[in-house]
């Protein structure tokens, strides 16, 4: 009898969704329906008797987690869907640490530091003696150590030279300071749970009994720490489904290890492999080109995508004179395709290797009144007013959060000067205390004037009052009252250059209150009790760190190739197809061509119907023009699927067509200007 849950899947998808007896690796090519497999497998696991609350699915972004949850809910009843745990790796780590943090010396309500907080702390620890470049290098090095599951003492022991040894010493001091602040950084949300599970058998056994089946999306993007987290959770149960694609592993720079695919076979000897090779997104011509390109990389598992969408149109290659000409040609092509098809601008994407490439395209799109959206803009939570109010909430939850204290102690202005804060900091260091706690110590009065002590005490009294209110007030009401009490609205109007700017900033504050209200409602639906402020703060901090995407404005989509992963568009323009850009010069120098080839593969497989590749003959760098060479990856694409616009310079190409400027002119005539 046909399985009602999986009957709509193709044979390979069905086999993956129905397989339960052993660990499973689903090698899912681009556009092959991996999310469909994961959601149907969740429904199948429940159908076979597994409790929904014992099924955990993890991925890398909140957006992917929300989509997965919504699609699973369409296959099972709402109560079951609510019980299944679908989250990011970091949200799952936060969930575990919230219940077990005391075992590692943390207190309830610990803070999560974002990148700015982390840099500020490292700046203090290095005594402000290092430049921004060295600070970035230090931050990345510490992040890499954590991603590789190296604790400070291990990093010190493995340091190969004095520079790395110095960084390891800062790492050790940094971790001690985080502990003193009762805080963790983003990477700690994976590393600390791994340490906890590894070193505390009773915790490990409890969580392994709780997680009866773990589904891991985008498995090829896991780093060493995430892989160990996964292993510790699965344990001897072997209830594991890992879904990924080694050809789409493009995050080595942040610790991703595609070799984790090979580790699965070693650590789970009964592993079964199922390949998803039917692509539901792109034309056959696009897929054959992608297959041909990626075949130049070595493979642990061979696969070949195919499509039932028909051959489709050739890939167009357009040589351009310079970046401005490149932008003009791309806009010309967008207008031409749209004039013929009458479709929406949101169906067009311009993909590039680096954000700096977007400028001439923005200019050209604006000149022709074409709406566009750029992915990767400023996060809502990076706005000054939002960071201020979030810092207040963080300090209420965690009085040891020195980063939050320093941000708000004089916001709005309380006439607490830099000299006062410097003396307070020195006293707190002597006492091994946090700044907020040190404000209430009698010994501080010997360091500060009576007036300075009085001002600090008023701030401390205000925060203590808010902490008392937080015990019985809902977070959204608490913050709303707090905004009135500290006169934050008046502060915004005083410090904003124009009234319009102040009003926009207040709109952001109102939006923050709305978000907290919605989050309260969501937490109550899953917990039914009052909403603890620490849960709200932790959720909002993670939302900030993980979600950095702007809202879709409905125009031409512009983004880096890395940002395009997981997306698809009918019409794709991959620009800057040149040596030094794609592949990037750093990757050429470091011999990391394979990852650049995977990045190109990801870009190609975003296209559904049309794919256009452009390259410039010359670009400017630091005010000087230099000649460009077409990307080596053009030579790795099958010639029979390419249509070169510059027919005279490319063998087998087609006759040269009208220039972009002439085409735009004719379109203006047709459209009446």
XYZ file of C-alpha atoms in Angstrom:
673
model
C 0.000 0.000 0.000
C 1.327 3.454 -0.908
C 2.494 5.646 1.943
C 0.177 8.671 2.120
C 2.925 10.867 3.545
C 5.597 10.183 0.928
C 3.545 9.291 -2.159
C 4.222 12.690 -3.808
C 8.017 12.300 -3.610
C 10.244 10.929 -6.355
C 11.813 7.477 -5.691
C 15.070 8.834 -4.199
C 13.284 11.416 -2.053
C 10.863 8.740 -0.856
C 13.677 6.360 0.048
C 15.339 9.091 2.125
C 12.127 10.084 3.905
C 11.190 6.493 4.736
C 14.656 5.241 5.797
C 14.841 4.878 9.582
C 16.973 1.831 10.457
C 20.417 3.471 10.423
C 22.163 6.855 10.065
C 21.521 8.425 6.675
C 23.437 10.856 4.469
C 21.307 12.482 1.775
C 23.576 13.952 -0.890
C 21.178 16.592 -2.202
C 22.198 18.474 -5.335
C 21.111 22.062 -5.984
C 17.348 22.381 -6.481
C 16.712 18.692 -5.744
C 14.133 19.205 -2.986
C 16.149 18.704 0.199
C 13.788 20.726 2.426
C 10.918 18.659 1.047
C 12.748 15.498 2.091
C 13.475 16.795 5.608
C 9.888 17.921 6.261
C 8.401 14.696 4.911
C 10.839 12.700 7.031
C 9.689 14.570 10.147
C 6.111 13.578 9.311
C 7.190 9.993 8.577
C 9.050 9.713 11.914
C 5.912 10.822 13.772
C 3.833 8.402 11.703
C 6.090 5.517 12.815
C 5.543 6.374 16.492
C 8.320 8.793 17.441
C 7.172 11.540 19.802
C 7.298 14.963 18.076
C 9.201 16.541 20.989
C 12.008 14.002 20.501
C 12.602 15.087 16.880
C 15.154 17.879 16.416
C 15.984 19.570 13.094
C 18.837 22.083 12.815
C 19.937 24.445 10.087
C 21.997 27.640 9.790
C 19.537 30.527 9.480
C 16.333 31.558 11.226
C 14.708 31.976 7.809
C 15.464 28.351 6.858
C 14.229 27.140 10.257
C 10.955 29.075 9.884
C 10.399 27.696 6.383
C 11.115 24.156 7.542
C 8.706 24.487 10.473
C 5.953 25.901 8.261
C 6.319 23.172 5.640
C 6.332 20.431 8.277
C 3.155 21.918 9.787
C 1.388 21.353 6.454
C 2.025 17.594 6.780
C 1.200 17.031 10.461
C -1.268 18.558 12.896
C -0.494 21.902 14.516
C 0.078 20.431 17.984
C 2.663 17.994 16.626
C 4.337 20.714 14.544
C 4.633 22.928 17.623
C 6.327 20.120 19.573
C 9.017 19.375 16.956
C 12.174 21.379 17.695
C 13.277 23.190 14.520
C 16.051 25.717 15.115
C 19.487 26.950 14.165
C 22.567 25.303 15.667
C 23.091 28.372 17.855
C 19.489 28.486 19.082
C 19.763 24.827 20.057
C 23.034 25.539 21.852
C 21.325 28.407 23.696
C 18.455 26.104 24.706
C 20.893 23.578 26.132
C 23.018 26.172 27.943
C 19.994 27.879 29.459
C 19.082 24.676 31.288
C 22.619 23.514 32.121
C 24.821 26.630 32.319
C 25.493 26.380 36.084
C 27.588 23.272 35.488
C 30.119 25.432 33.616
C 30.106 28.245 36.166
C 27.599 30.532 34.428
C 24.562 32.069 36.090
C 21.042 32.196 34.677
C 20.461 35.198 32.419
C 23.941 35.172 30.849
C 24.494 37.695 28.050
C 25.342 36.972 24.418
C 27.886 39.401 22.979
C 27.641 40.493 19.352
C 30.631 41.351 17.160
C 30.828 44.976 18.326
C 30.790 43.920 21.988
C 33.455 41.307 21.271
C 35.704 43.823 19.539
C 35.272 46.307 22.388
C 36.295 43.673 24.935
C 39.328 42.583 22.886
C 40.262 46.243 22.486
C 40.353 46.625 26.266
C 42.293 43.394 26.785
C 44.987 44.437 24.310
C 45.264 47.804 26.090
C 44.234 49.658 22.905
C 47.675 48.995 21.422
C 46.592 47.137 18.288
C 45.109 48.584 15.117
C 41.770 47.586 13.603
C 43.404 45.122 11.180
C 45.165 43.309 14.037
C 41.965 43.392 16.096
C 40.036 41.772 13.230
C 42.773 39.154 12.864
C 42.646 38.416 16.592
C 38.856 38.120 16.593
C 38.912 35.740 13.621
C 41.699 33.669 15.203
C 39.736 33.215 18.427
C 36.625 32.360 16.418
C 38.595 29.788 14.408
C 39.944 28.199 17.592
C 36.428 27.879 18.951
C 35.105 26.480 15.662
C 37.903 23.895 15.795
C 36.999 23.109 19.432
C 40.319 24.315 20.827
C 40.160 25.672 24.381
C 42.639 28.405 25.433
C 45.105 25.975 27.041
C 45.096 23.846 23.866
C 45.614 26.922 21.673
C 48.563 27.954 23.871
C 50.122 24.494 23.643
C 49.733 24.382 19.838
C 51.014 27.923 19.125
C 53.783 27.688 16.520
C 55.299 31.165 16.924
C 55.331 34.128 19.293
C 52.572 36.002 17.413
C 50.123 33.093 17.684
C 51.249 32.493 21.280
C 50.369 36.115 22.052
C 46.940 35.686 20.458
C 46.396 32.532 22.530
C 47.216 34.458 25.718
C 44.613 37.081 24.788
C 42.166 34.230 24.058
C 42.696 32.903 27.590
C 42.182 36.357 29.114
C 39.144 36.911 26.882
C 37.463 33.712 28.111
C 38.173 34.635 31.733
C 36.637 38.056 31.158
C 33.566 36.553 29.486
C 33.086 34.301 32.511
C 33.429 37.322 34.824
C 30.813 39.178 32.756
C 28.543 36.091 32.846
C 28.581 36.330 29.051
C 29.221 34.231 25.968
C 30.018 35.182 22.410
C 28.313 33.706 19.360
C 30.827 30.853 18.969
C 30.429 29.877 22.637
C 26.835 28.872 21.933
C 28.244 25.812 20.161
C 31.567 25.284 21.939
C 30.260 25.466 25.503
C 27.444 22.920 24.920
C 30.004 20.562 23.342
C 32.286 20.904 26.385
C 29.285 20.352 28.636
C 28.104 17.212 26.806
C 31.627 15.839 26.518
C 32.629 16.344 30.161
C 29.344 15.648 31.997
C 28.040 12.137 31.364
C 24.689 12.703 33.098
C 23.971 15.763 30.925
C 24.994 13.868 27.788
C 22.774 10.878 28.655
C 19.835 13.195 29.423
C 20.071 14.980 26.066
C 20.699 11.822 24.070
C 17.532 10.359 25.601
C 15.714 13.547 24.669
C 16.970 13.734 21.043
C 15.738 10.512 19.424
C 16.252 11.711 15.852
C 18.384 14.616 14.650
C 18.009 16.046 11.142
C 20.848 18.317 9.980
C 20.303 20.633 7.017
C 23.208 22.114 4.967
C 25.469 19.499 6.543
C 28.421 20.443 4.313
C 28.604 23.821 6.113
C 29.257 22.333 9.565
C 32.561 23.106 11.264
C 34.472 20.822 13.633
C 32.617 22.098 16.690
C 29.165 21.713 15.112
C 30.055 18.210 13.962
C 31.050 17.245 17.514
C 27.844 18.835 18.850
C 25.862 16.700 16.439
C 27.761 13.532 17.431
C 27.283 14.148 21.149
C 23.533 14.653 20.703
C 23.049 11.579 18.507
C 25.226 9.275 20.636
C 24.530 5.574 20.400
C 20.945 6.052 19.172
C 22.158 6.650 15.609
C 18.927 8.530 14.888
C 20.548 10.828 12.328
C 19.669 12.248 8.922
C 22.311 14.565 7.455
C 21.380 16.427 4.266
C 24.016 18.294 2.279
C 25.994 18.791 -0.907
C 29.789 18.856 -1.013
C 29.614 20.861 -4.259
C 27.956 23.734 -2.365
C 30.461 23.982 0.486
C 31.517 27.645 0.229
C 32.205 28.694 3.817
C 35.716 27.434 4.568
C 36.621 31.007 5.593
C 34.304 30.649 8.585
C 35.361 27.127 9.507
C 33.085 24.898 7.382
C 34.589 21.496 6.669
C 33.238 19.575 3.654
C 35.432 16.684 4.842
C 32.831 16.168 7.580
C 30.983 14.187 4.901
C 33.808 11.643 4.964
C 33.842 11.615 8.785
C 30.248 10.399 8.793
C 31.276 7.124 7.143
C 34.063 6.670 9.693
C 32.042 7.548 12.804
C 28.813 5.844 11.695
C 29.830 2.567 9.972
C 26.194 1.638 9.207
C 25.633 4.909 7.319
C 23.425 4.678 4.233
C 23.911 7.088 1.295
C 21.065 8.306 -0.932
C 21.666 10.791 -3.776
C 19.128 13.350 -4.952
C 20.142 14.211 -8.522
C 16.906 15.360 -10.151
C 16.849 19.157 -10.212
C 13.465 20.905 -10.227
C 14.831 24.414 -10.708
C 16.979 24.882 -13.813
C 17.043 24.041 -17.502
C 19.107 21.063 -18.666
C 21.601 23.342 -20.399
C 22.306 25.233 -17.156
C 22.726 21.970 -15.236
C 25.028 20.386 -17.826
C 27.211 23.499 -17.636
C 27.294 23.316 -13.820
C 28.117 19.589 -13.905
C 30.908 20.166 -16.421
C 32.435 22.906 -14.262
C 32.290 21.096 -10.910
C 33.706 17.889 -12.415
C 37.098 19.660 -12.231
C 36.968 19.305 -8.427
C 37.828 16.003 -6.690
C 34.802 14.220 -5.204
C 34.258 11.779 -2.371
C 30.784 11.032 -3.744
C 30.018 11.392 -7.451
C 26.666 12.799 -8.558
C 25.280 14.381 -11.716
C 22.311 16.702 -11.727
C 19.665 16.357 -14.402
C 16.479 18.231 -15.212
C 13.124 17.525 -16.751
C 12.673 21.213 -17.621
C 13.963 20.924 -21.203
C 17.258 22.137 -22.689
C 16.511 25.846 -22.372
C 18.513 28.725 -23.811
C 22.324 28.967 -24.085
C 24.345 30.723 -21.395
C 25.201 34.186 -22.730
C 28.717 35.572 -22.292
C 29.071 39.349 -22.673
C 32.548 40.957 -22.742
C 32.450 44.578 -21.533
C 34.914 47.461 -21.703
C 34.823 48.513 -18.033
C 32.540 48.254 -14.953
C 30.269 51.106 -16.055
C 29.828 49.502 -19.480
C 29.193 46.158 -17.732
C 26.419 47.735 -15.630
C 24.928 49.379 -18.711
C 24.865 46.084 -20.602
C 23.260 44.187 -17.730
C 20.536 46.826 -17.361
C 20.034 46.678 -21.130
C 19.513 42.917 -20.973
C 17.115 43.212 -18.011
C 15.006 45.754 -19.901
C 15.044 43.627 -23.058
C 14.001 40.396 -21.311
C 11.364 42.166 -19.242
C 9.944 43.940 -22.319
C 9.472 40.561 -24.003
C 8.190 38.678 -20.946
C 6.355 41.354 -18.934
C 7.490 39.784 -15.655
C 8.359 41.336 -12.311
C 11.729 42.926 -11.555
C 12.097 40.658 -8.513
C 12.695 37.777 -10.971
C 16.108 39.242 -11.878
C 19.275 38.833 -9.823
C 22.736 40.361 -10.202
C 25.333 38.237 -8.405
C 28.909 39.339 -7.705
C 31.953 38.181 -5.748
C 32.389 41.323 -3.630
C 30.008 44.014 -2.376
C 32.154 46.783 -3.910
C 31.017 45.621 -7.375
C 27.455 46.799 -6.726
C 28.056 50.547 -7.122
C 27.946 50.954 -10.930
C 24.904 48.649 -11.081
C 23.075 50.747 -8.490
C 23.807 53.876 -10.534
C 22.627 52.323 -13.795
C 19.450 50.933 -12.214
C 18.616 54.289 -10.627
C 19.168 56.116 -13.929
C 16.545 53.907 -15.546
C 14.100 54.043 -12.605
C 14.423 50.324 -11.987
C 13.675 49.315 -8.386
C 16.321 47.164 -6.715
C 17.204 45.622 -3.369
C 20.683 44.952 -2.010
C 21.101 41.995 0.322
C 23.368 42.354 3.335
C 22.490 45.874 4.459
C 22.546 47.146 8.019
C 20.686 45.034 10.545
C 17.716 46.557 12.354
C 19.533 45.761 15.589
C 22.635 47.735 14.549
C 20.750 51.039 14.794
C 21.881 53.194 17.700
C 18.501 53.498 19.401
C 17.904 49.736 19.228
C 21.351 48.911 20.619
C 20.729 51.412 23.448
C 17.450 49.856 24.544
C 18.706 46.302 24.112
C 21.683 47.225 26.324
C 19.274 48.358 29.064
C 17.447 45.028 28.867
C 20.730 43.117 28.869
C 21.904 44.893 32.018
C 18.590 44.243 33.793
C 18.965 40.532 33.017
C 22.711 40.329 33.643
C 24.194 43.020 35.922
C 27.696 41.669 35.136
C 27.380 42.741 31.472
C 30.038 45.493 31.418
C 29.592 46.116 27.697
C 25.909 46.976 28.215
C 26.749 49.093 31.283
C 29.267 51.236 29.405
C 26.832 51.822 26.535
C 23.946 53.130 28.648
C 25.395 54.546 31.866
C 25.400 57.976 30.217
C 22.577 57.482 27.712
C 20.531 59.634 28.105
C 23.119 62.041 29.486
C 23.645 61.760 33.251
C 26.846 63.814 33.504
C 28.903 60.732 34.331
C 32.221 61.639 32.748
C 35.032 59.603 31.230
C 37.228 60.248 34.291
C 34.589 58.749 36.577
C 34.261 55.678 34.393
C 38.032 55.229 34.187
C 38.332 55.281 38.004
C 35.337 52.945 38.306
C 36.943 50.532 35.827
C 40.244 50.535 37.736
C 38.463 49.888 41.022
C 36.367 47.061 39.508
C 39.496 45.372 38.143
C 41.170 45.517 41.561
C 38.078 43.993 43.151
C 37.582 41.422 40.326
C 34.059 42.770 40.051
C 31.746 43.910 37.284
C 31.262 47.656 36.804
C 27.632 47.680 37.916
C 28.388 45.691 41.068
C 31.367 47.915 41.911
C 29.103 51.007 41.920
C 27.502 49.794 45.165
C 30.726 49.033 47.035
C 31.685 51.367 49.884
C 35.337 51.410 48.835
C 34.493 53.183 45.582
C 33.670 56.388 47.477
C 37.358 56.691 48.328
C 38.163 56.876 44.589
C 35.373 59.239 43.456
C 33.973 62.601 44.468
C 30.684 62.767 46.351
C 28.943 64.241 43.281
C 30.222 61.447 40.975
C 29.135 58.810 43.513
C 25.698 60.420 43.726
C 25.216 60.309 39.947
C 26.315 56.702 39.724
C 24.038 55.760 42.616
C 21.011 57.317 40.885
C 21.713 55.132 37.844
C 22.159 52.022 40.031
C 18.888 52.740 41.892
C 17.076 53.121 38.566
C 18.380 49.753 37.330
C 17.554 48.002 40.624
C 13.995 49.306 40.379
C 13.711 47.974 36.824
C 15.087 44.591 37.930
C 12.355 44.392 40.583
C 9.677 45.297 38.039
C 11.028 42.700 35.598
C 10.041 39.953 38.045
C 6.322 40.558 37.468
C 5.991 42.875 34.420
C 5.784 41.555 30.884
C 8.922 42.616 28.935
C 7.092 44.832 26.436
C 5.333 46.744 29.237
C 8.579 47.017 31.188
C 10.476 48.537 28.269
C 7.622 50.886 27.377
C 7.532 52.221 30.942
C 11.317 52.443 31.000
C 11.442 54.530 27.815
C 9.117 57.050 29.493
C 10.957 56.966 32.815
C 14.403 57.766 31.408
C 13.063 60.334 28.927
C 14.398 58.447 25.924
C 11.991 60.076 23.451
C 13.154 63.545 24.481
C 16.765 62.313 24.224
C 16.219 61.210 20.618
C 14.771 64.598 19.661
C 17.646 66.402 21.410
C 20.381 64.370 19.710
C 18.914 63.945 16.201
C 19.927 66.457 13.518
C 16.375 66.901 12.273
C 12.881 66.290 13.610
C 12.252 63.869 10.738
C 15.270 61.787 11.770
C 14.091 61.732 15.392
C 10.658 60.541 14.262
C 12.196 57.762 12.162
C 14.261 56.690 15.165
C 11.144 56.629 17.339
C 9.429 54.492 14.695
C 12.306 52.027 15.101
C 11.717 52.039 18.877
C 8.014 51.334 18.320
C 8.954 48.497 15.967
C 11.226 47.034 18.662
C 8.320 47.114 21.134
C 6.131 45.389 18.551
C 8.743 42.662 17.987
C 9.073 42.049 21.728
C 5.284 41.828 22.015
C 5.143 39.242 19.222
C 8.026 37.302 20.760
C 6.245 37.276 24.135
C 3.189 35.809 22.455
C 5.277 33.121 20.711
C 7.071 32.111 23.934
C 3.759 31.918 25.803
C 2.332 29.625 23.131
C 5.160 27.160 23.716
C 5.571 27.635 27.493
C 2.213 28.989 28.791
C 3.938 30.589 31.805
C 5.035 34.223 32.151
C 7.665 35.407 29.701
C 11.052 35.700 31.429
C 12.954 38.761 30.257
C 16.158 36.731 29.851
C 14.454 34.537 27.212
C 13.326 37.608 25.284
C 16.800 39.185 25.412
C 18.525 35.958 24.328
C 16.087 35.460 21.431
C 16.435 39.049 20.250
C 20.247 38.904 20.425
C 20.331 35.723 18.331
C 17.850 37.245 15.887
C 20.279 40.116 15.430
C 23.389 37.985 14.959
C 21.902 35.367 12.619
C 19.478 37.454 10.563
C 21.304 40.246 8.712
C 19.099 40.353 5.604
C 17.074 43.387 4.515
C 13.403 43.047 3.645
C 12.673 42.235 0.008
C 11.746 45.500 -1.700
C 10.426 43.805 -4.812
C 13.024 45.011 -7.308
C 16.078 43.540 -9.022
C 17.901 41.502 -6.379
C 21.599 42.342 -5.926
C 23.823 40.227 -3.690
C 27.113 38.398 -3.320
C 27.413 34.823 -4.507
C 27.679 33.716 -0.877
C 24.389 35.459 -0.030
C 22.648 33.845 -3.020
C 23.036 30.310 -1.683
C 19.629 28.707 -1.184
C 17.861 31.173 -3.505
C 16.671 30.904 -7.110
C 15.700 33.365 -9.823
C 14.349 33.022 -13.375
C 17.028 35.417 -14.721
C 20.550 35.556 -13.262
C 23.489 37.802 -14.198
C 26.864 36.688 -12.818
C 29.124 39.704 -13.216
C 32.885 40.182 -12.894
C 33.719 36.755 -14.378
C 37.461 37.546 -14.292
C 40.698 36.266 -12.835
C 41.250 38.034 -9.520
C 37.525 38.431 -8.930
C 36.137 34.962 -9.671
C 38.312 33.181 -8.697
C 39.287 35.776 -6.113
C 42.949 36.765 -6.010
C 43.297 35.676 -2.365
C 42.082 32.198 -3.292
C 44.477 32.074 -6.260
C 47.379 33.050 -3.992
C 46.360 30.546 -1.289
C 45.595 27.768 -3.805
C 41.913 27.584 -2.803
C 40.582 27.337 -6.340
C 38.292 24.409 -5.521
C 36.150 26.512 -3.178
C 35.961 29.310 -5.771
C 34.804 26.720 -8.303
C 32.118 25.573 -5.852
C 31.073 29.212 -5.404
C 30.750 29.566 -9.185
C 28.733 26.338 -9.266
C 26.380 27.786 -6.632
C 25.941 30.923 -8.741
C 25.186 29.001 -11.936
C 22.623 26.776 -10.222
C 20.653 29.794 -8.928
C 19.392 30.365 -12.487
C 16.133 28.809 -13.605
C 15.716 30.007 -17.215
C 18.411 32.492 -18.257
C 22.015 32.849 -17.190
C 24.272 35.657 -18.401
C 27.988 35.900 -17.579
C 29.825 39.214 -17.966
C 33.452 40.234 -17.668
C 35.243 43.575 -18.030
C 38.361 44.161 -20.091
C 39.669 46.773 -17.634
C 39.018 47.946 -14.074
C 40.358 50.617 -11.745
C 42.221 49.853 -8.564
C 43.452 52.634 -6.279
C 43.048 55.153 -9.071
C 44.957 53.134 -11.686
C 43.517 51.159 -14.564
C 44.571 47.562 -15.099
C 43.701 44.988 -17.748
C 41.496 42.028 -16.813
C 41.668 38.411 -17.960
C 38.426 36.402 -18.368
C 37.929 33.834 -15.620
C 39.494 30.400 -16.080
C 36.049 29.027 -15.215
C 34.742 30.194 -18.608
C 37.095 27.667 -20.224
C 35.651 24.943 -17.973
C 32.103 25.451 -19.255
C 30.979 23.351 -22.250
C 31.365 25.426 -25.397
C 28.211 24.000 -26.981
C 26.110 25.649 -24.246
C 27.699 29.100 -24.507
C 26.645 31.969 -26.734
C 29.386 34.603 -26.952
C 28.259 38.077 -27.844
C 31.725 39.019 -29.156
C 31.563 36.492 -32.002
C 34.740 37.702 -33.668
C 36.962 37.052 -30.669
C 35.466 33.770 -29.493
C 35.559 30.595 -31.609
C 32.172 29.056 -32.250
C 30.443 32.225 -31.049
C 27.627 34.144 -32.639
C 27.607 37.392 -34.560
C 28.125 40.539 -32.499
C 24.915 42.270 -31.473
C 23.934 45.892 -30.954
C 25.615 47.701 -28.098
C 23.892 48.148 -24.749
C 23.571 51.890 -25.259
C 21.901 51.494 -28.649
C 19.530 48.887 -27.251
C 18.531 51.112 -24.349
C 17.896 53.916 -26.806
C 15.581 51.752 -28.917
C 13.726 50.583 -25.829
C 13.159 54.173 -24.768
C 11.638 54.852 -28.197
C 9.340 51.809 -27.905
C 8.274 52.693 -24.360
C 7.847 56.388 -25.102
C 10.860 57.550 -23.115
